Tab-separated table of C-alpha atoms in Angstrom:
chain	number	residue	atom	x	y	z
T	1	MET	CA	-4.363	-49.765	23.084
T	2	GLY	CA	-2.586	-47.488	25.784
T	3	LYS	CA	-0.456	-46.218	23.195
T	4	LEU	CA	-2.945	-45.244	21.186
T	5	THR	CA	-4.912	-43.349	23.965
T	6	GLY	CA	-1.796	-41.520	24.999
T	7	PHE	CA	-1.109	-40.342	21.609
T	8	LEU	CA	-4.633	-39.271	21.081
T	9	ILE	CA	-4.174	-37.529	24.383
T	10	PHE	CA	-1.211	-35.856	23.737
T	11	SER	CA	-2.291	-35.080	19.753
T	12	SER	CA	-5.771	-33.650	21.330
T	13	LEU	CA	-3.969	-31.485	23.440
T	14	PHE	CA	-1.786	-30.528	21.005
T	15	THR	CA	-4.155	-29.897	18.247
T	16	GLY	CA	-5.912	-27.742	21.016
T	17	LEU	CA	-2.835	-25.480	21.392
T	18	VAL	CA	-2.731	-25.445	17.868
T	19	VAL	CA	-6.327	-23.917	18.057
T	20	ALA	CA	-5.749	-21.398	20.667
T	21	ALA	CA	-2.984	-20.251	18.935
T	22	ASP	CA	-4.909	-19.773	15.814
T	23	TRP	CA	-7.692	-18.037	17.871
T	24	ASN	CA	-4.970	-15.557	19.201
T	25	ILE	CA	-3.949	-14.908	15.398
T	26	LEU	CA	-7.583	-14.459	14.154
T	27	LYS	CA	-7.978	-12.028	17.186
T	28	ASN	CA	-4.814	-10.271	16.216
T	29	GLN	CA	-6.115	-9.964	12.394
T	30	LYS	CA	-9.146	-8.390	13.754
T	31	ASN	CA	-7.389	-6.026	15.690
T	32	LYS	CA	-4.826	-5.382	12.890
T	33	ASN	CA	-8.751	-3.932	11.245
T	34	ASN	CA	-8.226	-1.000	13.488
T	35	GLY	CA	-10.736	-2.873	15.917
T	36	VAL	CA	-13.485	-2.194	13.803
T	37	GLY	CA	-16.057	-4.192	11.844
T	38	ASP	CA	-15.244	-4.756	7.855
T	39	GLY	CA	-18.099	-2.457	7.009
T	40	LEU	CA	-17.220	0.196	9.568
T	41	LYS	CA	-13.791	0.092	8.236
T	42	LYS	CA	-14.493	0.350	4.663
T	43	TYR	CA	-16.741	3.465	5.491
T	44	CYS	CA	-13.806	5.276	7.707
T	45	GLU	CA	-11.554	4.425	4.987
T	46	SER	CA	-14.066	5.982	2.488
T	47	TRP	CA	-14.477	8.906	4.523
T	48	ARG	CA	-10.496	9.532	5.144
T	49	ILE	CA	-9.483	9.306	1.511
T	50	ASN	CA	-12.124	11.410	0.202
T	51	VAL	CA	-10.860	13.967	2.397
T	52	GLU	CA	-7.633	13.436	1.379
T	53	VAL	CA	-8.303	14.431	-2.019
T	54	ASN	CA	-10.468	17.046	-0.997
T	55	ASN	CA	-13.577	15.989	-1.710
T	56	ILE	CA	-14.766	16.221	1.595
T	57	ARG	CA	-14.382	19.769	3.195
T	58	GLY	CA	-14.675	22.021	5.761
T	59	PHE	CA	-15.437	19.378	8.682
T	60	ASP	CA	-15.750	20.553	11.862
T	61	VAL	CA	-15.218	17.154	13.745
T	62	VAL	CA	-14.451	13.603	12.428
T	63	PRO	CA	-17.332	11.460	12.549
T	64	GLN	CA	-17.849	9.470	15.530
T	65	GLU	CA	-17.956	6.177	14.594
T	66	CYS	CA	-14.747	6.996	12.738
T	67	VAL	CA	-12.445	8.530	15.386
T	68	GLN	CA	-10.930	4.970	16.578
T	69	TYR	CA	-9.901	4.638	12.698
T	70	ILE	CA	-8.511	7.606	12.318
T	71	GLN	CA	-6.413	7.133	15.895
T	72	LYS	CA	-5.373	4.028	14.142
T	73	TYR	CA	-4.374	5.514	11.080
T	74	MET	CA	-2.663	8.646	12.064
T	75	THR	CA	-0.564	6.433	14.760
T	76	SER	CA	0.043	3.915	12.128
T	77	SER	CA	3.075	2.964	10.077
T	78	GLN	CA	1.039	3.442	7.138
T	79	TYR	CA	0.279	7.049	7.943
T	80	LYS	CA	4.526	7.355	7.872
T	81	ALA	CA	4.695	5.294	4.915
T	82	ASP	CA	2.332	7.584	3.033
T	83	SER	CA	3.819	10.938	4.161
T	84	GLU	CA	7.646	9.485	3.444
T	85	LYS	CA	6.344	8.643	-0.293
T	86	ALA	CA	4.850	12.102	-0.411
T	87	LEU	CA	8.415	13.576	0.488
T	88	GLU	CA	10.215	10.860	-1.692
T	89	GLU	CA	8.234	12.523	-4.655
T	90	VAL	CA	9.683	15.955	-3.754
T	91	THR	CA	13.016	14.778	-3.689
T	92	PHE	CA	12.316	13.288	-6.957
T	93	TYR	CA	10.688	16.358	-8.370
T	94	LEU	CA	13.794	18.601	-6.925
T	95	SER	CA	15.993	16.272	-8.796
T	96	SER	CA	14.656	16.576	-12.351
T	97	CYS	CA	12.543	19.425	-12.414
T	98	CYS	CA	14.413	22.901	-12.059
T	99	THR	CA	16.937	24.834	-12.856
T	100	LEU	CA	17.156	27.026	-10.226
T	101	GLU	CA	17.266	30.907	-11.032
T	102	GLY	CA	20.278	31.596	-8.294
T	103	ASP	CA	18.924	35.091	-7.703
T	104	GLY	CA	18.437	34.449	-4.085
T	105	LYS	CA	14.721	34.408	-5.155
T	106	ASP	CA	14.258	30.534	-5.680
T	107	ALA	CA	11.156	29.841	-2.736
T	108	TRP	CA	9.831	26.849	-1.129
T	109	ILE	CA	7.075	27.140	1.544
T	110	PHE	CA	6.219	24.326	4.214
T	111	ASP	CA	2.856	24.494	6.298
T	112	VAL	CA	4.040	24.258	9.940
T	113	ASP	CA	1.563	21.879	12.266
T	114	ASP	CA	1.505	18.326	10.692
T	115	THR	CA	4.124	19.349	8.399
T	116	LEU	CA	7.049	20.426	10.194
T	117	LEU	CA	5.899	19.805	13.562
T	118	SER	CA	3.275	16.838	14.768
T	119	THR	CA	0.237	17.660	16.684
T	120	ILE	CA	-0.428	14.004	17.186
T	121	PRO	CA	0.543	14.232	20.910
T	122	TYR	CA	-1.885	16.821	21.671
T	123	PHE	CA	-4.574	14.862	19.596
T	124	LYS	CA	-3.931	12.042	21.605
T	125	THR	CA	-5.577	13.641	24.457
T	126	HIS	CA	-7.984	15.502	22.960
T	127	GLY	CA	-9.990	12.960	20.818
T	128	PHE	CA	-8.125	12.745	17.777
T	129	GLY	CA	-10.309	15.131	15.752
T	130	GLY	CA	-13.480	13.367	17.121
T	131	GLU	CA	-13.927	16.776	19.382
T	132	LYS	CA	-14.249	20.244	17.892
T	133	ILE	CA	-11.083	21.942	18.284
T	134	ASN	CA	-10.777	24.116	21.417
T	135	ALA	CA	-8.549	26.907	20.212
T	136	THR	CA	-7.606	27.988	23.578
T	137	SER	CA	-6.341	24.411	24.755
T	138	LEU	CA	-4.559	23.871	21.332
T	139	GLU	CA	-2.780	27.510	21.782
T	140	ALA	CA	-1.787	26.586	25.329
T	141	TRP	CA	-0.400	23.527	24.244
T	142	MET	CA	1.504	24.848	21.342
T	143	ARG	CA	3.078	27.639	23.769
T	144	GLU	CA	4.832	24.716	25.429
T	145	SER	CA	6.958	24.099	22.431
T	146	LYS	CA	6.967	20.292	22.731
T	147	ALA	CA	5.333	19.279	19.114
T	148	PRO	CA	8.017	16.604	17.891
T	149	ALA	CA	9.386	16.922	14.517
T	150	LEU	CA	8.117	14.723	11.527
T	151	GLU	CA	11.432	13.186	11.183
T	152	HIS	CA	11.263	12.949	7.111
T	153	THR	CA	10.122	16.459	6.639
T	154	LEU	CA	13.344	17.634	8.768
T	155	LYS	CA	15.357	16.241	6.591
T	156	LEU	CA	14.106	17.244	3.468
T	157	PHE	CA	13.584	20.768	5.120
T	158	HIS	CA	17.422	20.643	5.236
T	159	GLU	CA	17.951	19.211	1.791
T	160	ILE	CA	15.839	21.994	0.272
T	161	LYS	CA	17.783	24.619	2.169
T	162	ASN	CA	21.124	22.945	0.930
T	163	ARG	CA	19.882	23.388	-2.591
T	164	GLY	CA	20.194	27.207	-2.285
T	165	LEU	CA	16.192	27.511	-1.989
T	166	LYS	CA	14.837	30.125	0.045
T	167	ILE	CA	12.336	28.750	2.999
T	168	PHE	CA	9.268	30.068	3.864
T	169	LEU	CA	7.114	28.694	6.544
T	170	ILE	CA	3.452	29.982	6.559
T	171	SER	CA	0.945	28.940	9.291
T	172	SER	CA	-2.338	29.392	10.402
T	173	ARG	CA	-0.758	29.748	13.965
T	174	ARG	CA	-1.628	33.277	15.496
T	175	GLU	CA	1.449	35.996	15.806
T	176	ASN	CA	1.057	35.684	19.421
T	177	LEU	CA	2.503	32.225	19.331
T	178	ARG	CA	5.788	33.397	17.191
T	179	SER	CA	8.186	32.978	19.979
T	180	SER	CA	7.024	29.475	21.308
T	181	SER	CA	6.801	28.401	17.470
T	182	VAL	CA	10.402	29.395	17.250
T	183	ASP	CA	11.492	27.661	20.025
T	184	ASN	CA	10.003	24.606	19.203
T	185	LEU	CA	11.068	24.401	15.760
T	186	ILE	CA	14.641	25.338	16.711
T	187	LYS	CA	14.632	22.942	19.438
T	188	VAL	CA	13.668	19.925	17.017
T	189	GLY	CA	16.167	20.778	14.426
T	190	TYR	CA	14.557	23.236	12.121
T	191	HIS	CA	16.741	26.213	11.454
T	192	GLY	CA	17.649	28.777	8.725
T	193	TRP	CA	14.352	29.808	7.136
T	194	THR	CA	13.913	32.924	5.359
T	195	GLY	CA	10.630	33.842	6.721
T	196	LEU	CA	7.735	32.635	9.468
T	197	ILE	CA	4.331	33.893	8.309
T	198	LEU	CA	1.918	33.975	11.165
T	199	ARG	CA	-1.668	35.616	11.238
T	200	GLY	CA	-1.549	38.874	12.596
T	201	LEU	CA	-4.885	40.815	13.913
T	202	GLU	CA	-5.626	41.884	10.553
T	203	ASP	CA	-5.806	37.728	8.960
T	204	GLU	CA	-7.593	36.301	11.770
T	205	PHE	CA	-10.906	36.486	10.277
T	206	MET	CA	-9.995	36.025	7.289
T	207	GLU	CA	-10.350	32.112	5.603
T	208	VAL	CA	-7.276	30.365	5.643
T	209	GLN	CA	-6.988	30.047	1.984
T	210	LYS	CA	-7.039	33.537	1.745
T	211	TYR	CA	-4.556	34.618	4.287
T	212	LYS	CA	-2.078	32.085	2.754
T	213	SER	CA	-2.938	33.581	-0.855
T	214	LYS	CA	-2.199	36.750	0.272
T	215	ALA	CA	1.064	35.533	1.956
T	216	ARG	CA	2.296	34.093	-1.514
T	217	HIS	CA	1.207	36.899	-3.268
T	218	ARG	CA	3.643	39.058	-1.099
T	219	LEU	CA	6.500	36.735	-1.873
T	220	VAL	CA	5.563	36.993	-5.424
T	221	ASP	CA	5.621	40.811	-5.487
T	222	GLU	CA	9.228	40.509	-3.741
T	223	GLY	CA	9.994	38.724	-6.850
T	224	TYR	CA	10.155	35.262	-5.336
T	225	LEU	CA	9.636	32.141	-7.112
T	226	ILE	CA	7.790	29.702	-5.588
T	227	TRP	CA	9.174	26.109	-6.768
T	228	GLY	CA	6.775	23.964	-4.434
T	229	ILE	CA	4.697	23.669	-1.071
T	230	ILE	CA	4.600	20.841	1.238
T	231	GLY	CA	1.122	21.000	3.506
T	232	ASP	CA	-1.222	18.877	4.886
T	233	GLN	CA	-4.180	21.086	4.009
T	234	TRP	CA	-5.347	21.685	0.846
T	235	SER	CA	-6.002	25.469	1.736
T	236	SER	CA	-2.356	25.806	1.178
T	237	PHE	CA	-2.530	25.439	-2.179
T	238	GLU	CA	-5.546	26.646	-3.593
T	239	GLY	CA	-6.306	29.940	-4.772
T	240	LEU	CA	-3.502	32.296	-6.850
T	241	PRO	CA	-0.832	32.335	-7.041
T	242	ILE	CA	-0.136	29.052	-7.600
T	243	ALA	CA	3.268	27.504	-6.816
T	244	LYS	CA	4.503	25.049	-9.866
T	245	ARG	CA	3.913	22.061	-7.946
T	246	THR	CA	2.425	20.918	-4.423
T	247	PHE	CA	2.632	18.101	-2.129
T	248	LYS	CA	-0.199	17.003	0.160
T	249	LEU	CA	0.764	15.337	3.517
T	250	PRO	CA	-2.012	13.129	4.996
T	251	ASN	CA	-4.026	14.688	7.945
T	252	SER	CA	-7.304	13.534	8.165
T	253	MET	CA	-7.903	14.956	12.156
T	254	TYR	CA	-9.009	18.302	11.329
T	255	TYR	CA	-9.682	20.908	8.334
T	256	ASN	CA	-9.068	24.424	7.853
H	1	MET	CA	-11.558	-47.013	28.461
H	2	GLY	CA	-13.137	-47.611	25.367
H	3	LYS	CA	-15.381	-44.768	25.770
H	4	LEU	CA	-12.500	-42.660	26.767
H	5	THR	CA	-10.744	-43.702	23.607
H	6	GLY	CA	-13.869	-43.190	21.671
H	7	PHE	CA	-14.253	-39.580	22.914
H	8	LEU	CA	-10.565	-38.804	22.391
H	9	ILE	CA	-10.758	-39.994	18.926
H	10	PHE	CA	-13.876	-37.958	18.377
H	11	SER	CA	-12.356	-35.087	19.924
H	12	SER	CA	-9.260	-34.879	18.482
H	13	LEU	CA	-11.064	-35.464	14.810
H	14	PHE	CA	-13.448	-32.659	15.719
H	15	THR	CA	-10.312	-30.212	17.112
H	16	GLY	CA	-8.902	-31.238	13.716
H	17	LEU	CA	-11.691	-29.759	11.693
H	18	VAL	CA	-11.724	-26.528	13.796
H	19	VAL	CA	-8.059	-26.276	12.737
H	20	ALA	CA	-8.726	-26.982	9.119
H	21	ALA	CA	-11.326	-24.525	9.284
H	22	ASP	CA	-9.272	-21.964	10.884
H	23	TRP	CA	-6.420	-22.405	8.530
H	24	ASN	CA	-8.947	-21.877	5.487
H	25	ILE	CA	-9.924	-18.531	7.732
H	26	LEU	CA	-6.228	-17.553	8.047
H	27	LYS	CA	-5.607	-18.289	4.367
H	28	ASN	CA	-8.499	-16.125	3.667
H	29	GLN	CA	-7.258	-13.389	5.862
H	30	LYS	CA	-3.972	-13.435	3.536
H	31	ASN	CA	-6.208	-13.325	0.422
H	32	LYS	CA	-7.835	-10.325	1.959
H	33	ASN	CA	-4.619	-8.371	2.117
H	34	ASN	CA	-4.504	-8.377	-1.415
H	35	GLY	CA	-2.160	-11.873	-1.831
H	36	VAL	CA	0.670	-9.779	-0.867
H	37	GLY	CA	3.140	-9.427	2.282
H	38	ASP	CA	2.389	-6.526	4.656
H	39	GLY	CA	5.362	-4.272	3.569
H	40	LEU	CA	4.841	-4.752	0.098
H	41	LYS	CA	0.701	-3.870	0.825
H	42	LYS	CA	2.001	-0.849	2.687
H	43	TYR	CA	4.116	0.073	0.020
H	44	CYS	CA	1.678	-0.285	-2.950
H	45	GLU	CA	-1.116	1.365	-0.501
H	46	SER	CA	1.362	4.636	-0.112
H	47	TRP	CA	1.701	4.509	-4.043
H	48	ARG	CA	-1.819	4.554	-4.556
H	49	ILE	CA	-3.081	7.416	-2.094
H	50	ASN	CA	-0.110	9.366	-3.167
H	51	VAL	CA	-1.572	9.248	-6.889
H	52	GLU	CA	-4.970	9.994	-5.673
H	53	VAL	CA	-3.829	13.108	-3.762
H	54	ASN	CA	-1.704	14.088	-7.023
H	55	ASN	CA	1.410	14.042	-5.626
H	56	ILE	CA	2.858	10.985	-8.304
H	57	ARG	CA	2.219	12.376	-11.418
H	58	GLY	CA	2.801	11.382	-15.300
H	59	PHE	CA	3.210	7.774	-14.567
H	60	ASP	CA	3.645	5.357	-17.592
H	61	VAL	CA	2.774	2.118	-15.673
H	62	VAL	CA	2.035	1.105	-12.267
H	63	PRO	CA	4.959	-0.340	-10.470
H	64	GLN	CA	5.199	-3.811	-11.509
H	65	GLU	CA	4.909	-5.192	-7.596
H	66	CYS	CA	1.932	-3.092	-6.897
H	67	VAL	CA	-0.176	-4.505	-10.274
H	68	GLN	CA	-1.836	-7.269	-8.323
H	69	TYR	CA	-2.501	-4.726	-5.315
H	70	ILE	CA	-4.345	-2.409	-7.845
H	71	GLN	CA	-6.119	-4.832	-9.664
H	72	LYS	CA	-7.319	-6.005	-6.235
H	73	TYR	CA	-8.202	-2.272	-5.150
H	74	MET	CA	-9.961	-1.447	-8.366
H	75	THR	CA	-12.199	-4.441	-8.413
H	76	SER	CA	-13.093	-4.189	-4.888
H	77	SER	CA	-15.959	-2.916	-2.763
H	78	GLN	CA	-13.446	-0.529	-1.339
H	79	TYR	CA	-13.146	1.280	-4.757
H	80	LYS	CA	-16.842	0.943	-4.852
H	81	ALA	CA	-17.441	2.779	-1.371
H	82	ASP	CA	-14.889	5.579	-2.212
H	83	SER	CA	-16.538	6.474	-5.387
H	84	GLU	CA	-19.724	6.365	-3.703
H	85	LYS	CA	-18.701	8.488	-0.944
H	86	ALA	CA	-17.464	11.097	-3.421
H	87	LEU	CA	-20.438	11.118	-5.129
H	88	GLU	CA	-22.514	11.337	-2.071
H	89	GLU	CA	-20.343	14.771	-1.574
H	90	VAL	CA	-21.799	15.941	-4.965
H	91	THR	CA	-25.233	15.408	-3.830
H	92	PHE	CA	-24.622	16.937	-0.670
H	93	TYR	CA	-22.892	19.971	-2.347
H	94	LEU	CA	-25.761	20.522	-4.709
H	95	SER	CA	-28.799	20.473	-1.762
H	96	SER	CA	-26.836	23.352	0.267
H	97	CYS	CA	-24.373	25.236	-2.312
H	98	CYS	CA	-26.394	26.649	-5.094
H	99	THR	CA	-28.888	29.096	-6.235
H	100	LEU	CA	-28.818	28.151	-9.747
H	101	GLU	CA	-28.666	31.245	-12.106
H	102	GLY	CA	-31.678	29.499	-14.416
H	103	ASP	CA	-31.246	31.079	-17.432
H	104	GLY	CA	-29.763	27.784	-18.947
H	105	LYS	CA	-26.208	28.661	-18.181
H	106	ASP	CA	-25.718	26.494	-15.207
H	107	ALA	CA	-23.203	23.841	-16.165
H	108	TRP	CA	-21.575	20.611	-15.145
H	109	ILE	CA	-18.806	18.645	-16.531
H	110	PHE	CA	-18.404	15.186	-16.565
H	111	ASP	CA	-15.330	13.293	-17.400
H	112	VAL	CA	-16.021	9.917	-19.568
H	113	ASP	CA	-13.842	6.998	-18.921
H	114	ASP	CA	-13.855	5.949	-15.494
H	115	THR	CA	-16.148	8.713	-14.349
H	116	LEU	CA	-19.071	7.660	-16.423
H	117	LEU	CA	-17.799	4.482	-17.981
H	118	SER	CA	-15.550	1.845	-16.633
H	119	THR	CA	-12.699	1.024	-18.703
H	120	ILE	CA	-11.972	-1.903	-15.835
H	121	PRO	CA	-13.166	-4.737	-18.457
H	122	TYR	CA	-10.461	-3.775	-20.682
H	123	PHE	CA	-7.597	-3.363	-18.271
H	124	LYS	CA	-9.021	-6.813	-17.078
H	125	THR	CA	-6.951	-8.238	-20.072
H	126	HIS	CA	-4.604	-5.740	-20.071
H	127	GLY	CA	-2.321	-5.958	-17.291
H	128	PHE	CA	-4.284	-3.425	-15.004
H	129	GLY	CA	-1.930	-0.691	-15.743
H	130	GLY	CA	1.323	-3.044	-15.460
H	131	GLU	CA	1.408	-2.298	-19.235
H	132	LYS	CA	2.200	1.028	-21.002
H	133	ILE	CA	-1.151	2.044	-22.861
H	134	ASN	CA	-1.597	0.807	-26.341
H	135	ALA	CA	-3.558	3.406	-27.803
H	136	THR	CA	-4.586	1.652	-30.687
H	137	SER	CA	-5.879	-1.444	-28.889
H	138	LEU	CA	-7.792	0.721	-26.311
H	139	GLU	CA	-9.326	2.603	-29.150
H	140	ALA	CA	-10.292	-0.710	-30.624
H	141	TRP	CA	-11.925	-1.845	-27.556
H	142	MET	CA	-13.583	1.536	-26.844
H	143	ARG	CA	-15.009	1.305	-30.611
H	144	GLU	CA	-16.918	-2.049	-29.527
H	145	SER	CA	-19.092	0.192	-27.188
H	146	LYS	CA	-19.499	-2.293	-24.560
H	147	ALA	CA	-17.942	-0.459	-21.298
H	148	PRO	CA	-20.300	-0.647	-18.378
H	149	ALA	CA	-21.820	2.526	-16.730
H	150	LEU	CA	-20.265	3.362	-13.250
H	151	GLU	CA	-23.929	3.097	-11.563
H	152	HIS	CA	-23.661	5.699	-9.234
H	153	THR	CA	-22.515	8.114	-11.371
H	154	LEU	CA	-25.554	7.262	-13.696
H	155	LYS	CA	-27.618	7.986	-11.078
H	156	LEU	CA	-26.031	11.252	-10.148
H	157	PHE	CA	-25.609	12.198	-13.850
H	158	HIS	CA	-29.869	12.249	-13.928
H	159	GLU	CA	-30.210	13.768	-10.404
H	160	ILE	CA	-28.137	16.589	-11.944
H	161	LYS	CA	-29.622	16.941	-15.174
H	162	ASN	CA	-32.878	17.028	-13.290
H	163	ARG	CA	-32.086	19.926	-11.298
H	164	GLY	CA	-31.862	21.996	-14.446
H	165	LEU	CA	-27.875	22.137	-14.859
H	166	LYS	CA	-26.625	21.520	-18.289
H	167	ILE	CA	-24.316	18.764	-18.704
H	168	PHE	CA	-20.856	18.564	-20.631
H	169	LEU	CA	-18.735	15.352	-21.368
H	170	ILE	CA	-15.105	16.607	-21.740
H	171	SER	CA	-13.310	13.815	-22.443
H	172	SER	CA	-9.481	12.848	-23.720
H	173	ARG	CA	-11.064	10.413	-26.245
H	174	ARG	CA	-10.493	11.188	-29.863
H	175	GLU	CA	-12.856	12.979	-32.243
H	176	ASN	CA	-13.132	9.911	-34.703
H	177	LEU	CA	-14.505	7.760	-31.595
H	178	ARG	CA	-17.569	9.730	-31.358
H	179	SER	CA	-20.181	7.446	-32.485
H	180	SER	CA	-18.935	4.508	-30.491
H	181	SER	CA	-18.782	6.742	-27.544
H	182	VAL	CA	-22.470	8.046	-28.079
H	183	ASP	CA	-23.609	4.635	-28.457
H	184	ASN	CA	-22.264	3.205	-25.363
H	185	LEU	CA	-23.493	6.019	-23.575
H	186	ILE	CA	-26.976	5.801	-24.702
H	187	LYS	CA	-26.842	1.811	-24.286
H	188	VAL	CA	-25.837	1.960	-20.604
H	189	GLY	CA	-28.219	4.592	-19.752
H	190	TYR	CA	-26.848	8.532	-20.315
H	191	HIS	CA	-28.613	10.620	-22.452
H	192	GLY	CA	-29.335	14.152	-22.469
H	193	TRP	CA	-26.196	16.001	-22.273
H	194	THR	CA	-25.685	19.220	-24.072
H	195	GLY	CA	-22.337	18.993	-25.230
H	196	LEU	CA	-19.709	15.756	-25.682
H	197	ILE	CA	-16.507	17.618	-26.232
H	198	LEU	CA	-13.564	14.896	-27.910
H	199	ARG	CA	-10.305	16.026	-28.989
H	200	GLY	CA	-9.877	16.873	-32.530
H	201	LEU	CA	-7.266	16.855	-34.723
H	202	GLU	CA	-5.827	20.216	-33.342
H	203	ASP	CA	-6.079	18.870	-29.964
H	204	GLU	CA	-4.053	16.054	-30.136
H	205	PHE	CA	-0.725	16.961	-29.327
H	206	MET	CA	-1.602	19.142	-26.719
H	207	GLU	CA	-1.194	18.128	-22.891
H	208	VAL	CA	-4.773	16.599	-21.523
H	209	GLN	CA	-4.835	19.514	-18.876
H	210	LYS	CA	-4.490	22.394	-21.487
H	211	TYR	CA	-7.141	20.707	-23.838
H	212	LYS	CA	-9.523	20.776	-21.232
H	213	SER	CA	-8.803	24.004	-19.938
H	214	LYS	CA	-9.414	24.993	-23.311
H	215	ALA	CA	-12.772	23.729	-23.306
H	216	ARG	CA	-13.803	25.002	-20.354
H	217	HIS	CA	-12.851	28.452	-21.556
H	218	ARG	CA	-14.714	28.117	-24.815
H	219	LEU	CA	-18.306	27.267	-22.125
H	220	VAL	CA	-17.232	30.094	-20.294
H	221	ASP	CA	-16.929	32.209	-23.088
H	222	GLU	CA	-20.256	31.348	-24.251
H	223	GLY	CA	-21.533	32.703	-20.804
H	224	TYR	CA	-22.117	29.109	-19.147
H	225	LEU	CA	-21.185	29.021	-15.347
H	226	ILE	CA	-19.427	25.794	-13.975
H	227	TRP	CA	-20.865	24.768	-10.686
H	228	GLY	CA	-18.713	21.620	-10.695
H	229	ILE	CA	-16.531	18.755	-12.277
H	230	ILE	CA	-16.559	14.984	-11.424
H	231	GLY	CA	-13.637	13.127	-13.202
H	232	ASP	CA	-11.151	10.698	-12.290
H	233	GLN	CA	-7.932	12.585	-13.210
H	234	TRP	CA	-6.428	15.933	-11.929
H	235	SER	CA	-5.970	17.113	-15.694
H	236	SER	CA	-9.593	17.352	-15.476
H	237	PHE	CA	-9.707	20.257	-12.877
H	238	GLU	CA	-6.298	22.096	-13.114
H	239	GLY	CA	-5.618	25.312	-14.912
H	240	LEU	CA	-7.918	28.149	-15.779
H	241	PRO	CA	-10.901	28.911	-15.780
H	242	ILE	CA	-11.867	26.726	-12.606
H	243	ALA	CA	-15.304	25.309	-11.579
H	244	LYS	CA	-16.539	26.162	-8.288
H	245	ARG	CA	-16.153	22.475	-6.953
H	246	THR	CA	-14.330	19.596	-8.382
H	247	PHE	CA	-14.830	16.064	-7.303
H	248	LYS	CA	-12.194	13.243	-7.658
H	249	LEU	CA	-13.038	9.655	-8.375
H	250	PRO	CA	-10.405	6.778	-7.658
H	251	ASN	CA	-8.499	5.999	-10.726
H	252	SER	CA	-5.041	4.371	-9.859
H	253	MET	CA	-4.796	2.519	-13.361
H	254	TYR	CA	-3.299	5.004	-15.484
H	255	TYR	CA	-2.448	8.718	-15.820
H	256	ASN	CA	-3.285	11.530	-18.410
């Protein structure tokens, strides 16, 4: 009987430990669901995918109830995996698509923010899309030139350049950020682009999509053939002239 | 001592039951992860999102290792939520965007398969995108006219019609499926469209995107103003003339 009691005490304690361990796993599982309930997670995932496919346009802020979800996504390995897959498709396209003209007029376009450089460190301390963008504060941060590179884009940037394509960076950053932007880009490993196009005074009140179209137009007028664009905003692809291919990187923190 | 033993036996059994319950929850959690490991799930989610944003194009089959994931997604409440959110954005657009011309020439375009009608029942028994599409078998199924409606598109279809827009269905189904398609559409509740455009003999060898552009061109030539397109394929939106807005519904089973 003593043995049985001892066994039961042991067994009970052991089972109790297993239960405790299980609850922790369950709690972690819940945390893995971005710390939000299933219904909310489903809603926020729908919001995000509909931003990504350009069904939801022109939003000023991420819906308040989805800020936590977006923060989790934008700092997750899924965000990295989604970006890497997009860039893998660029490599695949380049290896199979194009016989370059080789006349020095083969061109490739990149966005800057959240394509070459990450603004996530800024948004980490500014509400992750949940606060309306304060241009003064964002520009002050850009002026510090400390945005990190998106590692996979950096690698691809040099691959594309080494294929003999001329690289143009078309950004909605303003012209007065030129030297900080150049500093930042060089510091993290980008170099050898052919043009960095920023918004001049005359473009400031133009819609981003129109300003970027106009910039592409100028390139085409100068004889460039635009093989592709990589960007995190649909406004980088839309309007004429179109590129042969476009590649959308994820970004659900802001829209421009 | 007898009491203690009894308590311990009871407590041990009770804890055992809790453990069993927990293991079931854990198992369900694992199944909720689409029955696939975290790494594979991440990969397949990246594949799917990159299909949705049109970075991955022209795939013949879903990657074999992702078939189970795609099957789970396409039959999930997340797929429904994603579609509903897209359609909500249409309602939002319609309520805020447009002063219709009111001349009988305001038009709206829908795809048919996986926009108005669901092909999921067919793909349920045909590998969920994991098998190359067998046109003969798919057309035989279409001829049975038993595809269900996508409920939220059905509701929106009538809303759009009731606003006075003329509805055109532009489908890559072939002309010889006209009567089965009409039967199917009517049976599940669609009626009152202005045109159902199917692929004639002369269009059969044309790329889907070119065929759909040509169809829109004809509408514009007839004086129609295309306010929007709802479709599950990017080929429904691309090329000229463009619509004022386009709305992408999810579909990662096939590409055309």
